[in-house]
Amino acid sequence: MRSLIAAITAIAPLFERIFVITHVSHLKAAFHNTLEVTRTPHGSQVRLVC
């Protein structure tokens, strides 16, 4: 897991945005800004978590 986080961090300056889709808490915690998607009866909702 650490090598994946290190690789993403290393290439981050080369891209405007990098999206990582995961349910793994340790991986989620490695990034400062996240989009949290929640299912509701009326459809999915997206929330920016900084």
mmCIF file of N, CA and C in Angstrom:
data_model
loop_
_atom_site.group_PDB
_atom_site.id
_atom_site.type_symbol
_atom_site.label_atom_id
_atom_site.label_comp_id
_atom_site.label_asym_id
_atom_site.label_seq_id
_atom_site.Cartn_x
_atom_site.Cartn_y
_atom_site.Cartn_z
ATOM 1 N N MET A 1 0.829 -1.192 0.000
ATOM 2 C CA MET A 1 0.000 0.000 0.000
ATOM 3 C C MET A 1 0.874 1.257 0.000
ATOM 4 N N ARG A 2 1.967 1.234 0.761
ATOM 5 C CA ARG A 2 2.846 2.410 0.814
ATOM 6 C C ARG A 2 3.456 2.717 -0.543
ATOM 7 N N SER A 3 3.802 1.657 -1.280
ATOM 8 C CA SER A 3 4.407 1.891 -2.598
ATOM 9 C C SER A 3 3.387 2.493 -3.566
ATOM 10 N N LEU A 4 2.133 2.121 -3.446
ATOM 11 C CA LEU A 4 1.092 2.710 -4.287
ATOM 12 C C LEU A 4 0.922 4.189 -3.964
ATOM 13 N N ILE A 5 0.861 4.522 -2.691
ATOM 14 C CA ILE A 5 0.729 5.920 -2.269
ATOM 15 C C ILE A 5 1.943 6.717 -2.724
ATOM 16 N N ALA A 6 3.132 6.152 -2.583
ATOM 17 C CA ALA A 6 4.360 6.831 -3.012
ATOM 18 C C ALA A 6 4.357 7.065 -4.520
ATOM 19 N N ALA A 7 3.905 6.085 -5.283
ATOM 20 C CA ALA A 7 3.863 6.226 -6.742
ATOM 21 C C ALA A 7 2.879 7.316 -7.160
ATOM 22 N N ILE A 8 1.718 7.338 -6.554
ATOM 23 C CA ILE A 8 0.716 8.357 -6.883
ATOM 24 C C ILE A 8 1.230 9.736 -6.500
ATOM 25 N N THR A 9 1.844 9.847 -5.344
ATOM 26 C CA THR A 9 2.402 11.120 -4.894
ATOM 27 C C THR A 9 3.514 11.588 -5.825
ATOM 28 N N ALA A 10 4.327 10.660 -6.312
ATOM 29 C CA ALA A 10 5.442 11.007 -7.193
ATOM 30 C C ALA A 10 4.972 11.543 -8.544
ATOM 31 N N ILE A 11 3.892 10.996 -9.083
ATOM 32 C CA ILE A 11 3.427 11.450 -10.396
ATOM 33 C C ILE A 11 2.420 12.595 -10.315
ATOM 34 N N ALA A 12 1.956 12.919 -9.132
ATOM 35 C CA ALA A 12 0.932 13.954 -8.959
ATOM 36 C C ALA A 12 1.294 15.293 -9.609
ATOM 37 N N PRO A 13 2.546 15.758 -9.525
ATOM 38 C CA PRO A 13 2.870 17.045 -10.161
ATOM 39 C C PRO A 13 2.718 17.042 -11.688
ATOM 40 N N LEU A 14 2.658 15.878 -12.283
ATOM 41 C CA LEU A 14 2.558 15.776 -13.739
ATOM 42 C C LEU A 14 1.121 15.902 -14.252
ATOM 43 N N PHE A 15 0.155 15.868 -13.344
ATOM 44 C CA PHE A 15 -1.251 15.859 -13.729
ATOM 45 C C PHE A 15 -2.027 16.933 -12.985
ATOM 46 N N GLU A 16 -3.062 17.442 -13.635
ATOM 47 C CA GLU A 16 -3.923 18.426 -12.980
ATOM 48 C C GLU A 16 -4.752 17.767 -11.883
ATOM 49 N N ARG A 17 -5.243 16.542 -12.160
ATOM 50 C CA ARG A 17 -6.044 15.794 -11.182
ATOM 51 C C ARG A 17 -5.746 14.312 -11.310
ATOM 52 N N ILE A 18 -5.758 13.653 -10.186
ATOM 53 C CA ILE A 18 -5.657 12.194 -10.155
ATOM 54 C C ILE A 18 -6.806 11.699 -9.287
ATOM 55 N N PHE A 19 -7.579 10.775 -9.807
ATOM 56 C CA PHE A 19 -8.696 10.206 -9.054
ATOM 57 C C PHE A 19 -8.351 8.783 -8.639
ATOM 58 N N VAL A 20 -8.505 8.501 -7.357
ATOM 59 C CA VAL A 20 -8.301 7.158 -6.819
ATOM 60 C C VAL A 20 -9.644 6.719 -6.249
ATOM 61 N N ILE A 21 -10.167 5.631 -6.755
ATOM 62 C CA ILE A 21 -11.454 5.123 -6.278
ATOM 63 C C ILE A 21 -11.173 3.939 -5.365
ATOM 64 N N THR A 22 -11.562 4.069 -4.084
ATOM 65 C CA THR A 22 -11.235 3.029 -3.111
ATOM 66 C C THR A 22 -12.226 3.018 -1.956
ATOM 67 N N HIS A 23 -12.285 1.884 -1.284
ATOM 68 C CA HIS A 23 -13.024 1.755 -0.031
ATOM 69 C C HIS A 23 -12.056 1.525 1.127
ATOM 70 N N VAL A 24 -10.775 1.512 0.843
ATOM 71 C CA VAL A 24 -9.743 1.232 1.839
ATOM 72 C C VAL A 24 -9.450 2.512 2.630
ATOM 73 N N SER A 25 -9.746 2.499 3.917
ATOM 74 C CA SER A 25 -9.603 3.690 4.765
ATOM 75 C C SER A 25 -8.180 4.229 4.780
ATOM 76 N N HIS A 26 -7.197 3.339 4.847
ATOM 77 C CA HIS A 26 -5.794 3.755 4.892
ATOM 78 C C HIS A 26 -5.418 4.524 3.623
ATOM 79 N N LEU A 27 -5.904 4.073 2.495
ATOM 80 C CA LEU A 27 -5.618 4.747 1.230
ATOM 81 C C LEU A 27 -6.353 6.082 1.155
ATOM 82 N N LYS A 28 -7.590 6.128 1.594
ATOM 83 C CA LYS A 28 -8.348 7.384 1.612
ATOM 84 C C LYS A 28 -7.648 8.435 2.463
ATOM 85 N N ALA A 29 -7.123 8.025 3.597
ATOM 86 C CA ALA A 29 -6.491 8.954 4.535
ATOM 87 C C ALA A 29 -5.189 9.536 4.001
ATOM 88 N N ALA A 30 -4.617 8.943 2.972
ATOM 89 C CA ALA A 30 -3.331 9.396 2.439
ATOM 90 C C ALA A 30 -3.455 10.661 1.594
ATOM 91 N N PHE A 31 -4.672 11.045 1.235
ATOM 92 C CA PHE A 31 -4.870 12.184 0.344
ATOM 93 C C PHE A 31 -5.663 13.274 1.046
ATOM 94 N N HIS A 32 -5.299 14.529 0.764
ATOM 95 C CA HIS A 32 -5.899 15.665 1.464
ATOM 96 C C HIS A 32 -7.314 15.983 0.985
ATOM 97 N N ASN A 33 -7.505 16.043 -0.305
ATOM 98 C CA ASN A 33 -8.821 16.376 -0.859
ATOM 99 C C ASN A 33 -9.465 15.116 -1.409
ATOM 100 N N THR A 34 -10.702 14.887 -1.020
ATOM 101 C CA THR A 34 -11.399 13.703 -1.514
ATOM 102 C C THR A 34 -12.822 14.061 -1.927
ATOM 103 N N LEU A 35 -13.348 13.274 -2.824
ATOM 104 C CA LEU A 35 -14.760 13.341 -3.177
ATOM 105 C C LEU A 35 -15.425 12.138 -2.534
ATOM 106 N N GLU A 36 -16.429 12.389 -1.738
ATOM 107 C CA GLU A 36 -17.143 11.311 -1.058
ATOM 108 C C GLU A 36 -18.500 11.129 -1.734
ATOM 109 N N VAL A 37 -18.743 9.945 -2.246
ATOM 110 C CA VAL A 37 -19.999 9.647 -2.943
ATOM 111 C C VAL A 37 -20.879 8.816 -2.019
ATOM 112 N N THR A 38 -22.124 9.270 -1.831
ATOM 113 C CA THR A 38 -23.072 8.601 -0.952
ATOM 114 C C THR A 38 -24.346 8.289 -1.730
ATOM 115 N N ARG A 39 -24.820 7.078 -1.582
ATOM 116 C CA ARG A 39 -26.080 6.680 -2.227
ATOM 117 C C ARG A 39 -27.242 7.146 -1.364
ATOM 118 N N THR A 40 -28.236 7.760 -1.990
ATOM 119 C CA THR A 40 -29.452 8.181 -1.294
ATOM 120 C C THR A 40 -30.653 7.633 -2.066
ATOM 121 N N PRO A 41 -31.837 7.677 -1.479
ATOM 122 C CA PRO A 41 -33.032 7.216 -2.197
ATOM 123 C C PRO A 41 -33.312 8.023 -3.472
ATOM 124 N N HIS A 42 -32.766 9.238 -3.544
ATOM 125 C CA HIS A 42 -33.010 10.119 -4.688
ATOM 126 C C HIS A 42 -31.846 10.122 -5.670
ATOM 127 N N GLY A 43 -30.880 9.253 -5.484
ATOM 128 C CA GLY A 43 -29.700 9.199 -6.350
ATOM 129 C C GLY A 43 -28.433 9.434 -5.544
ATOM 130 N N SER A 44 -27.326 9.403 -6.208
ATOM 131 C CA SER A 44 -26.045 9.589 -5.526
ATOM 132 C C SER A 44 -25.774 11.063 -5.277
ATOM 133 N N GLN A 45 -25.078 11.339 -4.172
ATOM 134 C CA GLN A 45 -24.653 12.696 -3.850
ATOM 135 C C GLN A 45 -23.138 12.693 -3.710
ATOM 136 N N VAL A 46 -22.511 13.790 -4.156
ATOM 137 C CA VAL A 46 -21.059 13.929 -4.081
ATOM 138 C C VAL A 46 -20.741 15.095 -3.167
ATOM 139 N N ARG A 47 -19.764 14.879 -2.287
ATOM 140 C CA ARG A 47 -19.359 15.925 -1.341
ATOM 141 C C ARG A 47 -17.846 16.047 -1.396
ATOM 142 N N LEU A 48 -17.333 17.286 -1.495
ATOM 143 C CA LEU A 48 -15.900 17.542 -1.467
ATOM 144 C C LEU A 48 -15.448 17.612 -0.017
ATOM 145 N N VAL A 49 -14.471 16.798 0.336
ATOM 146 C CA VAL A 49 -13.919 16.777 1.689
ATOM 147 C C VAL A 49 -12.483 17.268 1.593
ATOM 148 N N CYS A 50 -12.197 18.386 2.241
ATOM 149 C CA CYS A 50 -10.842 18.958 2.197
ATOM 150 C C CYS A 50 -10.094 18.718 3.482
#
